Coordinates of C-alpha atoms and ligand atoms in Angstrom, one line a residue:
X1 CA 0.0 0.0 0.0
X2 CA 1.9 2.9 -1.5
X3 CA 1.3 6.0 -3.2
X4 CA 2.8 7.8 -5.9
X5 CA 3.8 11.1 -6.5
X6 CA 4.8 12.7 -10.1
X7 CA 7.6 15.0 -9.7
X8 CA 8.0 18.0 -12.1
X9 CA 11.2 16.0 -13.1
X10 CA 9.1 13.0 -14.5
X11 CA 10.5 11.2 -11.6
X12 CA 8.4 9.1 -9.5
X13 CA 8.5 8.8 -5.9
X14 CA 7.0 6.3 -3.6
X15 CA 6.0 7.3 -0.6
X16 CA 5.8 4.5 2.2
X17 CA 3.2 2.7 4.3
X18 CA 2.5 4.6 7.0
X19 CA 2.0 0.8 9.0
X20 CA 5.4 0.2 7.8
X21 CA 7.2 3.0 9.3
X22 CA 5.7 2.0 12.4
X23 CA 6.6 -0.9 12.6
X24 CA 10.3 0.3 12.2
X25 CA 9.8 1.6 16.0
X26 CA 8.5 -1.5 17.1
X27 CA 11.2 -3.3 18.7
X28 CA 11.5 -0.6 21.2
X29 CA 8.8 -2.4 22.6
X30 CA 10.3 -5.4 22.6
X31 CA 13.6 -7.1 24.5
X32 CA 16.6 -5.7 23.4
X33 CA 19.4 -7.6 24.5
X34 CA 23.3 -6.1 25.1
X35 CA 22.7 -2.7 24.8
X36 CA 24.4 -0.3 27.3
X37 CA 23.1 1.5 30.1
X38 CA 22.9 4.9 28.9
X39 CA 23.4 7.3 31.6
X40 CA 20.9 9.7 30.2
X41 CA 18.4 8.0 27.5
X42 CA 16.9 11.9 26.7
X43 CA 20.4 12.6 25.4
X44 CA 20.7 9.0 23.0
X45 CA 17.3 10.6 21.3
X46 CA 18.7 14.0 20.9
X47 CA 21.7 12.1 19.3
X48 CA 19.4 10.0 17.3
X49 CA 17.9 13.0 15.7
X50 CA 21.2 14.5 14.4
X51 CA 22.1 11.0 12.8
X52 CA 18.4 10.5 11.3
X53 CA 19.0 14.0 9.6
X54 CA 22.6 13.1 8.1
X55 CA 22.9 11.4 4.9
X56 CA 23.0 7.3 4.5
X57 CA 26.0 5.6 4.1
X58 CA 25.0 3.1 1.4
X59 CA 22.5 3.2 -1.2
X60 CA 19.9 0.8 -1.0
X61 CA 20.2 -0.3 -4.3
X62 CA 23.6 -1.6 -4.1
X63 CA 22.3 -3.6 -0.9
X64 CA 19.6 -5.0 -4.0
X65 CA 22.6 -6.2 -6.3
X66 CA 24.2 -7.5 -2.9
X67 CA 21.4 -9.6 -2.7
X68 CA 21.2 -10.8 -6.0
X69 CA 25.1 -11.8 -5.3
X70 CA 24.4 -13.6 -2.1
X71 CA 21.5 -15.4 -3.7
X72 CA 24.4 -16.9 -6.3
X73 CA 26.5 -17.5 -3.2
X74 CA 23.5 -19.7 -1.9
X75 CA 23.5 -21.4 -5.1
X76 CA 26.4 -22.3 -5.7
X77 CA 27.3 -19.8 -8.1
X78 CA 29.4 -17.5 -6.0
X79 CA 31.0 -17.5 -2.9
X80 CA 31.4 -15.0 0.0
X81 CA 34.4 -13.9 1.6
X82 CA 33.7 -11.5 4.5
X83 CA 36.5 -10.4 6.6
X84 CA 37.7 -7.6 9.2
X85 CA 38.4 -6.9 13.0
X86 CA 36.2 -8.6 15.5
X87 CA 36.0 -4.3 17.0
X88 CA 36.8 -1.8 14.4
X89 CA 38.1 1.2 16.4
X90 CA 37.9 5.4 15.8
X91 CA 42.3 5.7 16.5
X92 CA 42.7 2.7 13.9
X93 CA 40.4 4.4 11.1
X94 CA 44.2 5.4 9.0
X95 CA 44.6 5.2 5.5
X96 CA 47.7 2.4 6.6
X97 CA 45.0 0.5 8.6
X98 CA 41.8 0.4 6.1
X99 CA 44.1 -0.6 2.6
X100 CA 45.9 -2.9 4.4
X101 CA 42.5 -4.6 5.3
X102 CA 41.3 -4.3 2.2
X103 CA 44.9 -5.3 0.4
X104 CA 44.5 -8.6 2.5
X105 CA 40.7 -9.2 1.6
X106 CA 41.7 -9.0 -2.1
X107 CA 44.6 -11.1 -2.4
X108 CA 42.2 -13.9 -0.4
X109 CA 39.3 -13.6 -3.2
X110 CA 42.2 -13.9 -5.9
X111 CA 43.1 -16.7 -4.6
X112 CA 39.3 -18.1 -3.8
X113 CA 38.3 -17.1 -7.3
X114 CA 40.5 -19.6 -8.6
X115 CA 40.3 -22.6 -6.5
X116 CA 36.6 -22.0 -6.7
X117 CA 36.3 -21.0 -9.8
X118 CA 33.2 -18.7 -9.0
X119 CA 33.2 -15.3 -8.4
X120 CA 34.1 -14.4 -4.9
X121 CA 31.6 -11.7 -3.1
X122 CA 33.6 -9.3 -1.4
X123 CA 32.8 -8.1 1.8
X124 CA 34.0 -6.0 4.8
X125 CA 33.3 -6.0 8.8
X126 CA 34.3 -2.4 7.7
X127 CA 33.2 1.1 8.3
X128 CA 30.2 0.3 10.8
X129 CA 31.8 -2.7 13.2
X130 CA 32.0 -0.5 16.4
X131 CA 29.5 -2.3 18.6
X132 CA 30.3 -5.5 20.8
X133 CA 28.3 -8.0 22.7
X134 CA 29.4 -8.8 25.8
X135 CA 29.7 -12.5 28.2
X136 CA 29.5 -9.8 31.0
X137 CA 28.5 -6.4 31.6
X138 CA 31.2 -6.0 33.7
X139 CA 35.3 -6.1 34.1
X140 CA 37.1 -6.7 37.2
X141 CA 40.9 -5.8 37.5
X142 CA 42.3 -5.6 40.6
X143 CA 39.8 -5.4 42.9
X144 CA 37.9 -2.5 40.4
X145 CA 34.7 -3.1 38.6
X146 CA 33.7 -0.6 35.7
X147 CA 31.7 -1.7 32.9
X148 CA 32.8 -3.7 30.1
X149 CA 33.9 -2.1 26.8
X150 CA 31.1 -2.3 24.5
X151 CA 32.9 -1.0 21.1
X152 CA 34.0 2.2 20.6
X153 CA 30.6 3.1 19.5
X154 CA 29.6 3.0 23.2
X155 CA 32.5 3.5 25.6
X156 CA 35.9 3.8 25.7
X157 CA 38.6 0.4 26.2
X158 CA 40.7 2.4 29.1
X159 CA 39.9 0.9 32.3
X160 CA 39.3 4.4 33.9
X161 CA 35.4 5.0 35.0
X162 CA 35.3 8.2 32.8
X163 CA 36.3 6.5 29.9
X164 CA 33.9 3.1 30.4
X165 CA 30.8 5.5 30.7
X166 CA 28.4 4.7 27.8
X167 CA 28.6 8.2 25.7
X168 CA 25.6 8.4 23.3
X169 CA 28.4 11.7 21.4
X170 CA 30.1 8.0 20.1
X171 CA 26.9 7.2 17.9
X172 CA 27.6 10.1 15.9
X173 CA 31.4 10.1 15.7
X174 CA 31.2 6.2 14.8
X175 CA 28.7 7.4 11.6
X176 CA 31.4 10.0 11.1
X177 CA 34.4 7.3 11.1
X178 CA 32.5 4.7 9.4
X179 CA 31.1 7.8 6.4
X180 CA 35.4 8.0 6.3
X181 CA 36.0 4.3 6.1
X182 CA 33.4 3.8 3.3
X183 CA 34.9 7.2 1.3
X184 CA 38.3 5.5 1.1
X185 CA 36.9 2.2 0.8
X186 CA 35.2 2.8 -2.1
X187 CA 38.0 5.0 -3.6
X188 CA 40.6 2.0 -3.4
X189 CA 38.1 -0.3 -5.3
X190 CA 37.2 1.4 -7.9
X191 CA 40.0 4.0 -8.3
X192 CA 43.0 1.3 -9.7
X193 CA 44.1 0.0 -6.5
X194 CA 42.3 -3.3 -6.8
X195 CA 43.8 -4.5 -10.4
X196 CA 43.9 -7.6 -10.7
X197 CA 47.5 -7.1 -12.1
X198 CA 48.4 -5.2 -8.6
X199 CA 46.9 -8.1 -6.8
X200 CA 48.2 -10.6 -8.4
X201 CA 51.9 -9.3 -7.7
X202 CA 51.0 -8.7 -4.4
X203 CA 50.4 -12.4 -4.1
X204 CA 53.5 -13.1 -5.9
X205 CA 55.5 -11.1 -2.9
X206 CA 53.9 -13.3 -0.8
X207 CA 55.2 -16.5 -2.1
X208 CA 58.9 -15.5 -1.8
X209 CA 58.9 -16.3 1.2
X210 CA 59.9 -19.5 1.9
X211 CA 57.6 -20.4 4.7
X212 CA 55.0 -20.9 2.2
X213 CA 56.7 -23.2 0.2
X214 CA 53.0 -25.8 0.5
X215 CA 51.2 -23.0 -1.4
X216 CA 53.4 -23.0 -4.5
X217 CA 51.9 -25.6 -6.5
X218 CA 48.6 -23.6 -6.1
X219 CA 50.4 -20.1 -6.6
X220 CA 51.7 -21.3 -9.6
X221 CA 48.4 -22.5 -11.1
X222 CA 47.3 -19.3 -10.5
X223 CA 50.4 -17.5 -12.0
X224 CA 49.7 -19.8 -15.4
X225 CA 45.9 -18.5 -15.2
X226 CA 46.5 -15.2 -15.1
X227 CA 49.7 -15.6 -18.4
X228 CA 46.9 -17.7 -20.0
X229 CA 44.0 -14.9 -19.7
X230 CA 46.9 -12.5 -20.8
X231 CA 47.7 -14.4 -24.1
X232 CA 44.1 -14.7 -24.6
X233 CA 43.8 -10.8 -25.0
X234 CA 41.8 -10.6 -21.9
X235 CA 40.7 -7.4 -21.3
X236 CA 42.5 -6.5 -18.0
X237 CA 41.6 -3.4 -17.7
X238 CA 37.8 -4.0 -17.0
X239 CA 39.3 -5.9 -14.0
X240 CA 40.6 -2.5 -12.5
X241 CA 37.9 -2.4 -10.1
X242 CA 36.2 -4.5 -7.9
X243 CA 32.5 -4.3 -5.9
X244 CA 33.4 -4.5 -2.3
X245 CA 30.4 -4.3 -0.1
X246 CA 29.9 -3.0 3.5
X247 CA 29.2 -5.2 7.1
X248 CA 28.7 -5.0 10.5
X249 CA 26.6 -6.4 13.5
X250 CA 23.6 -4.5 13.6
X251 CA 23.7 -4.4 17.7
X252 CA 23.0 -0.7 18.6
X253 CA 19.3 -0.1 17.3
X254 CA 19.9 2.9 18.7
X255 CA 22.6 3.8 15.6
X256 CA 20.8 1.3 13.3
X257 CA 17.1 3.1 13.5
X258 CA 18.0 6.5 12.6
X259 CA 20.1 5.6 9.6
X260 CA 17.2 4.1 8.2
X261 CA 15.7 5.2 5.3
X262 CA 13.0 4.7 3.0
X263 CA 14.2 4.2 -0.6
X264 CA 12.3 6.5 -3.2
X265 CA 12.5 3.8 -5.6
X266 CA 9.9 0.9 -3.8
X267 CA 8.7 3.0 -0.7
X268 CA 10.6 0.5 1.4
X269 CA 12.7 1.1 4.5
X270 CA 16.3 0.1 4.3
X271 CA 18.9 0.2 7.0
X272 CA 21.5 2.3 5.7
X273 CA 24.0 2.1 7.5
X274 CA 25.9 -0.6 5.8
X275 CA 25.0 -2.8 3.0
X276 CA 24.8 -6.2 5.0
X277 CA 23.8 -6.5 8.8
X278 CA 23.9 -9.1 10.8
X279 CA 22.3 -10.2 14.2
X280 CA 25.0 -12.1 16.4
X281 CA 24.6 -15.1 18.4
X282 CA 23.9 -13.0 21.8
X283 CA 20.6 -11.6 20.2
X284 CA 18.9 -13.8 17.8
X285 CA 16.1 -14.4 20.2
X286 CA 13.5 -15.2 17.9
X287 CA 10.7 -12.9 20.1
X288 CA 13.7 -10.1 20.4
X289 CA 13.9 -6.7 19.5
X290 CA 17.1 -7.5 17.1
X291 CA 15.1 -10.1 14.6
X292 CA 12.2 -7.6 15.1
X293 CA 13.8 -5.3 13.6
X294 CA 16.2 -6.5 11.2
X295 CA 12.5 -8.3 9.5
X296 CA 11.6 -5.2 8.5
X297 CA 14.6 -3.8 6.4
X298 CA 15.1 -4.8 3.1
X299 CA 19.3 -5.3 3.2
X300 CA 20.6 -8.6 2.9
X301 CA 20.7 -9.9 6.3
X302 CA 22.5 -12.8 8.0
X303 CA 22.5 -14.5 11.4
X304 CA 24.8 -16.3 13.6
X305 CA 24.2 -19.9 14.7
X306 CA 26.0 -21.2 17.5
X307 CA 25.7 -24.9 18.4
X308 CA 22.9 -24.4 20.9
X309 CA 20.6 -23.6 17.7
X310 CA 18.0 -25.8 17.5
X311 CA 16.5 -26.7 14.4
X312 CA 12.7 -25.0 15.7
X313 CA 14.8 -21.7 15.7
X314 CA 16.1 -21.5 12.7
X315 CA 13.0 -22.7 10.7
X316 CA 11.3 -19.1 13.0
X317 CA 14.3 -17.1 12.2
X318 CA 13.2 -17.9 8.3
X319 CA 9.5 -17.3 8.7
X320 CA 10.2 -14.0 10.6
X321 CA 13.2 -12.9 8.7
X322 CA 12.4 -14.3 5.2
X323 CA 8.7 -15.0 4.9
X324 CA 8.2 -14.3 1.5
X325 CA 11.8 -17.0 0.7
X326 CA 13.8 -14.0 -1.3
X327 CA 16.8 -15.5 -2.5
X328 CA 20.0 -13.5 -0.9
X329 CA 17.5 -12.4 1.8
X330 CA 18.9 -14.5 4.5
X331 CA 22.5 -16.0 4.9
X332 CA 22.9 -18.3 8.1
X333 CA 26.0 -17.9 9.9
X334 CA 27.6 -21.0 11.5
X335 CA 30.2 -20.7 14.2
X336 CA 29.8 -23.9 15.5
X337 CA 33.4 -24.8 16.9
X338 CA 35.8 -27.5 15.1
X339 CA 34.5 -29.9 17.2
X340 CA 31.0 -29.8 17.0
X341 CA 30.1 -28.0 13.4
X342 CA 29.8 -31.9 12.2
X343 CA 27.7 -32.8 14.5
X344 CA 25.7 -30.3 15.4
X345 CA 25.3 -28.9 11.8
X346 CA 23.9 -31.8 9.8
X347 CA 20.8 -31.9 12.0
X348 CA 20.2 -27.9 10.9
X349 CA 21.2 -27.9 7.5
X350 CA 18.8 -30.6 6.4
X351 CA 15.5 -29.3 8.6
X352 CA 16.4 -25.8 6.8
X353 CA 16.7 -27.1 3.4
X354 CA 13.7 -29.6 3.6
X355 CA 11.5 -26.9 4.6
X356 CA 12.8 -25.1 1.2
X357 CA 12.9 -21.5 1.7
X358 CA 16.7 -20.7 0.1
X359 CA 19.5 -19.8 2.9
X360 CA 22.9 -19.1 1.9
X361 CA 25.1 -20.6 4.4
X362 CA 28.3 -19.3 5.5
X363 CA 30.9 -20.4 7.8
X364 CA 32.5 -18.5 10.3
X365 CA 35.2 -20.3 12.3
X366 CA 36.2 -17.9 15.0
X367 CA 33.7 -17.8 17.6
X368 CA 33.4 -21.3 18.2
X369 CA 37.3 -21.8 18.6
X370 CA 38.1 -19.3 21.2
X371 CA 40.5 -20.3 23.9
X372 CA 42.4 -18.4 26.9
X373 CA 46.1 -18.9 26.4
X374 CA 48.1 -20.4 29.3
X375 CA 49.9 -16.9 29.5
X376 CA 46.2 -15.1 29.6
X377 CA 45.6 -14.4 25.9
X378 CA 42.0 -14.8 24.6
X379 CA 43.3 -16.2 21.2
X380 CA 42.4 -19.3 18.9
X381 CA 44.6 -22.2 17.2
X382 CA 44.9 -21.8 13.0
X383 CA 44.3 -25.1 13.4
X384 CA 40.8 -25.3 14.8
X385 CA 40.0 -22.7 12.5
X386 CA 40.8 -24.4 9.3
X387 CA 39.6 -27.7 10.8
X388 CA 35.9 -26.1 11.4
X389 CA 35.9 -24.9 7.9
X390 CA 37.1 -28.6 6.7
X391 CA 34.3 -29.7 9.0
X392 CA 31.9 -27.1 7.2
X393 CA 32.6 -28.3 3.6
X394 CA 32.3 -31.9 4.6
X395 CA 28.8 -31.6 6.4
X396 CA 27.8 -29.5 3.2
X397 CA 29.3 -31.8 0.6
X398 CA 27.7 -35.0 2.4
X399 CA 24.5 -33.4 2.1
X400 CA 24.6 -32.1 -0.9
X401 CA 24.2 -28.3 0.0
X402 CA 25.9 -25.6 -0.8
X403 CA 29.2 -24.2 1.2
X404 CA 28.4 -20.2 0.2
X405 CA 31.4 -18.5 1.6
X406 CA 33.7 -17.7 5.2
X407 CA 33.2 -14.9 7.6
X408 CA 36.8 -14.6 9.3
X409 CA 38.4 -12.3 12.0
X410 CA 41.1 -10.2 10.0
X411 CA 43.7 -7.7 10.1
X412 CA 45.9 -6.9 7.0
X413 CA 48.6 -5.9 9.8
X414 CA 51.5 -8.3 11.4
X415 CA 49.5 -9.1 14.4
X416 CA 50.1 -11.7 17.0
X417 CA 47.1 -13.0 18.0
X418 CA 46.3 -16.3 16.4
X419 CA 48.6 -19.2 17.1
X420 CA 50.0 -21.0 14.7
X421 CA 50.3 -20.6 10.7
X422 CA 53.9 -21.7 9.2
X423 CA 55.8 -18.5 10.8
X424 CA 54.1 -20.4 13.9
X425 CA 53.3 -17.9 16.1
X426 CA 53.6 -19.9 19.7
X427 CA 52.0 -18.8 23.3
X428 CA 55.2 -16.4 24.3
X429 CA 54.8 -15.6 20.6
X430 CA 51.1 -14.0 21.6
X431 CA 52.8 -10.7 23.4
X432 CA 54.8 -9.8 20.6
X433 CA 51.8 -7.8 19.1
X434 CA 48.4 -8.5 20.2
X435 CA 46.5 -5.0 19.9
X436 CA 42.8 -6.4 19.4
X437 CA 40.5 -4.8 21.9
X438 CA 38.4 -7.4 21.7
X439 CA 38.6 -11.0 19.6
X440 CA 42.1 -11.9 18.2
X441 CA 42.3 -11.6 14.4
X442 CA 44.1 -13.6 11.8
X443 CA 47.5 -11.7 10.7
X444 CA 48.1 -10.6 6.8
X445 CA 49.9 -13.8 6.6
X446 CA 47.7 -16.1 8.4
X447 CA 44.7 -14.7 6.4
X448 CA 46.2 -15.7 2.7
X449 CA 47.4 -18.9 3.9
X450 CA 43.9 -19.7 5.1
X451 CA 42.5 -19.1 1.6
X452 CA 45.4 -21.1 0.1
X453 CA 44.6 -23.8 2.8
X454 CA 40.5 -23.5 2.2
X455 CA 41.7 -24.1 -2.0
X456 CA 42.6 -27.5 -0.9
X457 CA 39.6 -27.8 0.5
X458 CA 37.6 -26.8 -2.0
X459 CA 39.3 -29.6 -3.8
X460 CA 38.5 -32.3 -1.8
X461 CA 42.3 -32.6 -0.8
Ligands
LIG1 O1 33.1 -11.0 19.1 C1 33.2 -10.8 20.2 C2 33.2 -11.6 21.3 O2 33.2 -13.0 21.0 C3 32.1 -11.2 22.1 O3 32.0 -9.9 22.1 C4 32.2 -11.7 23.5 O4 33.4 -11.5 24.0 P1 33.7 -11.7 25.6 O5 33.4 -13.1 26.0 O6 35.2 -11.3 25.7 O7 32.8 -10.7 26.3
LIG2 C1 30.3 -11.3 18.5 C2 30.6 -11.9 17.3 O1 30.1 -13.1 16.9 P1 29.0 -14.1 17.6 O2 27.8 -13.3 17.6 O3 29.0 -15.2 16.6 O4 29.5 -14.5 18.9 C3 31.4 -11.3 16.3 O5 31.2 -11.6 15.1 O6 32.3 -10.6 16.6
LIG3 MN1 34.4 -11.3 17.5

């Protein structure tokens, strides 16, 4: 039920339900899990205003072609590679920071392209990933409690109590930081930076070092593709630019309401803020305010599945989040842990598919594998997280479903926060460089050695 106005232009805009924008309020009726205490609500709605009169990030119709991509992914026809830090932060929003993020996510999907042969979906936790669930709302050190650090969309990490009081100020300088992100991000993809060529040499200076000796049979495969395509008179310079689409949780529906917006085009609200939004595993109560709200957008939208998810809740999660069964709509998230994703996934992959509303499904094999370090570190093995993907693709292949892409913890930097990879980064090898405020990250190197390792896979090696 929408109306349509002529415009002196000849353009046509659709004006929206007025039911619809209702119902974009209400989850504020509902449970909302992990938000912060606000010291003063009165000043999160005056906040609220200022973003609801700034201009959206994305455009909802590039969140309409990212659909159309992620309903390939869920055929088969493309697969999705969505990386970036667990907690995105304002201080680490540098040119240095954001290409070498972006440098690392594009050597990966080089690499993925191939050994999938399919077009690889690229995607950032980029230029929105500011807000973080929480096990507690509290930290203890030393005999001092302050709340936890919630993202620096909420509070700030240093353990003082000025700087862990929620301020609402952070809403607007994380739109701010993320309208930044998004401005270079979409410079370096479609201003020359993401050549193929560039890439492809990139890839190449990775392979000199001898540590990845394993990879060269693969690297060299690719190296022959790329001389083939070149003898071929491929034309490499439509490959000069890449789509590279947007990500984060959508947590704070205090950040996420305000930057939505009805499109002109359909009269239909979209959530601006980012192309793709997620809910995590802390707030996919089916009754909750999170899935309340994210049903009544029109982005692509995804949700995490630990291994409590029972099969009854993820058939709900469809009929509330994809009643109508739009392809690319949904994309189910599983962070099941290496050693439970083959048991605990079969079970829900064949009650989703039998009830034959189309899910892409997507493996993301951090959560599940996080351990405490016997020096203290909150880190995870390279191991376990290459064995859960393994354990991904097998419960897919057996079932004959479709594996539609990874969601990894990244950083393009020399991190040391993951333990393992061949420059074996040990427990005493953990305090070398562990900056994450929140979830360790996979390093530069780790990261391309995890899409040269998941090539194998793909292969049935
Ligand atoms: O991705 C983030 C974490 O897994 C989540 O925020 C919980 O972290 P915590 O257990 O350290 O609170
Ligand atoms: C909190 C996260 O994940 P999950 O909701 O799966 O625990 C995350 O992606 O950083
Ligand atoms: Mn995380």
């Amino acid at each position: 039920m929408t109306s349509q106005q002529g415009r002196s232009t000849g353009e046509v805009e659709v004006t929206p339900d007025p039911q619809v924008l209702a119902g974009l309020d209400h989850w504020r009726t509902l449970t909302v899990a992990q938000q912060p205490t606000w010291p003063d609500p009165d000043h999160v709605r005056r906040v609220g205003e200022r973003l609801a009169a700034l201009p959206p990030l994305v455009f909802a119709g590039e969140a309409d072609v990212l659909k159309s991509r992620l309903a390939a992914a869920g055929r088969g026809e493309a697969f999705l590679l969505q990386g970036g830090d667990c907690a995105e932060t304002f201080a680490e929003a540098t040119a240095d920071n954001i290409r070498n993020k972006i440098k690392t996510i594009l050597q990966m999907a080089v690499v993925l392209t191939y050994g999938a042969s399919l077009p690889v979906i690229k995607m950032g936790r980029m230029a929105g990933q500011y807000a973080k669930p929480r096990s507690a709302d509290s930290e203890t050190r030393d005999g001092v409690t302050l709340p936890a650090f919630r993202g620096d969309i909420v509070n700030a990490h240093e353990f003082t109590p000025e700087a862990r009081v929620p301020n609402p100020e952070r809403l607007q300088q994380a739109y701010h930081t993320s309208a930044a992100t998004l401005n270079l991000l979409r410079a370096f993809t479609t201003g020359g930076f993401a050549d193929l060529r560039r890439v492809h040499e990139w890839n190449r200076g990775f392979m000199a070092n001898p540590a990845y000796s394993r990879y060269e049979e693969t690297a060299a495969e690719i190296d022959r593709a790329i001389r083939f395509m070149a003898a071929c008179g491929a034309d490499f310079d439509a490959l000069r630019t890449v789509e590279f689409f947007s990500s984060h949780e959508a947590l704070l529906l205090d950040y996420e309401r305000p930057l939505t917006r009805i499109d002109s085009r359909t009269g239909l609200p979209y959530d601006c803020s980012a192309h793709f939004l997620w809910i995590g595993e802390r707030t996919r109560q089916v009754d909750g305010a999170h899935v309340d709200f994210l049903s009544r957008v029109r982005n692509p939208v995804g949700v995490k599945l630990g291994p409590t998810t029972s099969a009854d809740d993820a058939l709900t999660l469809i009929d509330k989040l994809n009643p109508a069964g739009e392809p690319g709509r949904l994309t189910f998230i599983t962070r099941m842990g290496a050693g439970t994703v083959r048991d605990a996934l079969p079970a829900l992959v064949e009650k989703v598919t039998a009830a034959g509303s189309p899910v892409t499904w997507v493996c993301d094999p951090m959560h599940g594998n996080t351990i405490t370090s016997a020096s203290g570190y909150k880190t995870r093995r390279l191991t376990d997280v290459l064995d859960e993907v393994r354990g991904f693709f097998e419960v897919h292949r057996a079932l004959g479903t479709v594996p539609g892409g990874l969601h990894v913890e990244l950083t393009g930097d020399d991190v040391t926060e993951v333990l393992g990879g061949s420059e074996e980064i040990d427990d005493a090898g953990l305090a070398l460089r562990y900056e994450t405020l929140v979830d360790p990250r996979l390093n530069h190197q780790q990261s391309l050695e995890m899409a040269f390792q998941v090539v194998q896979l793909m292969r049935g090696a």
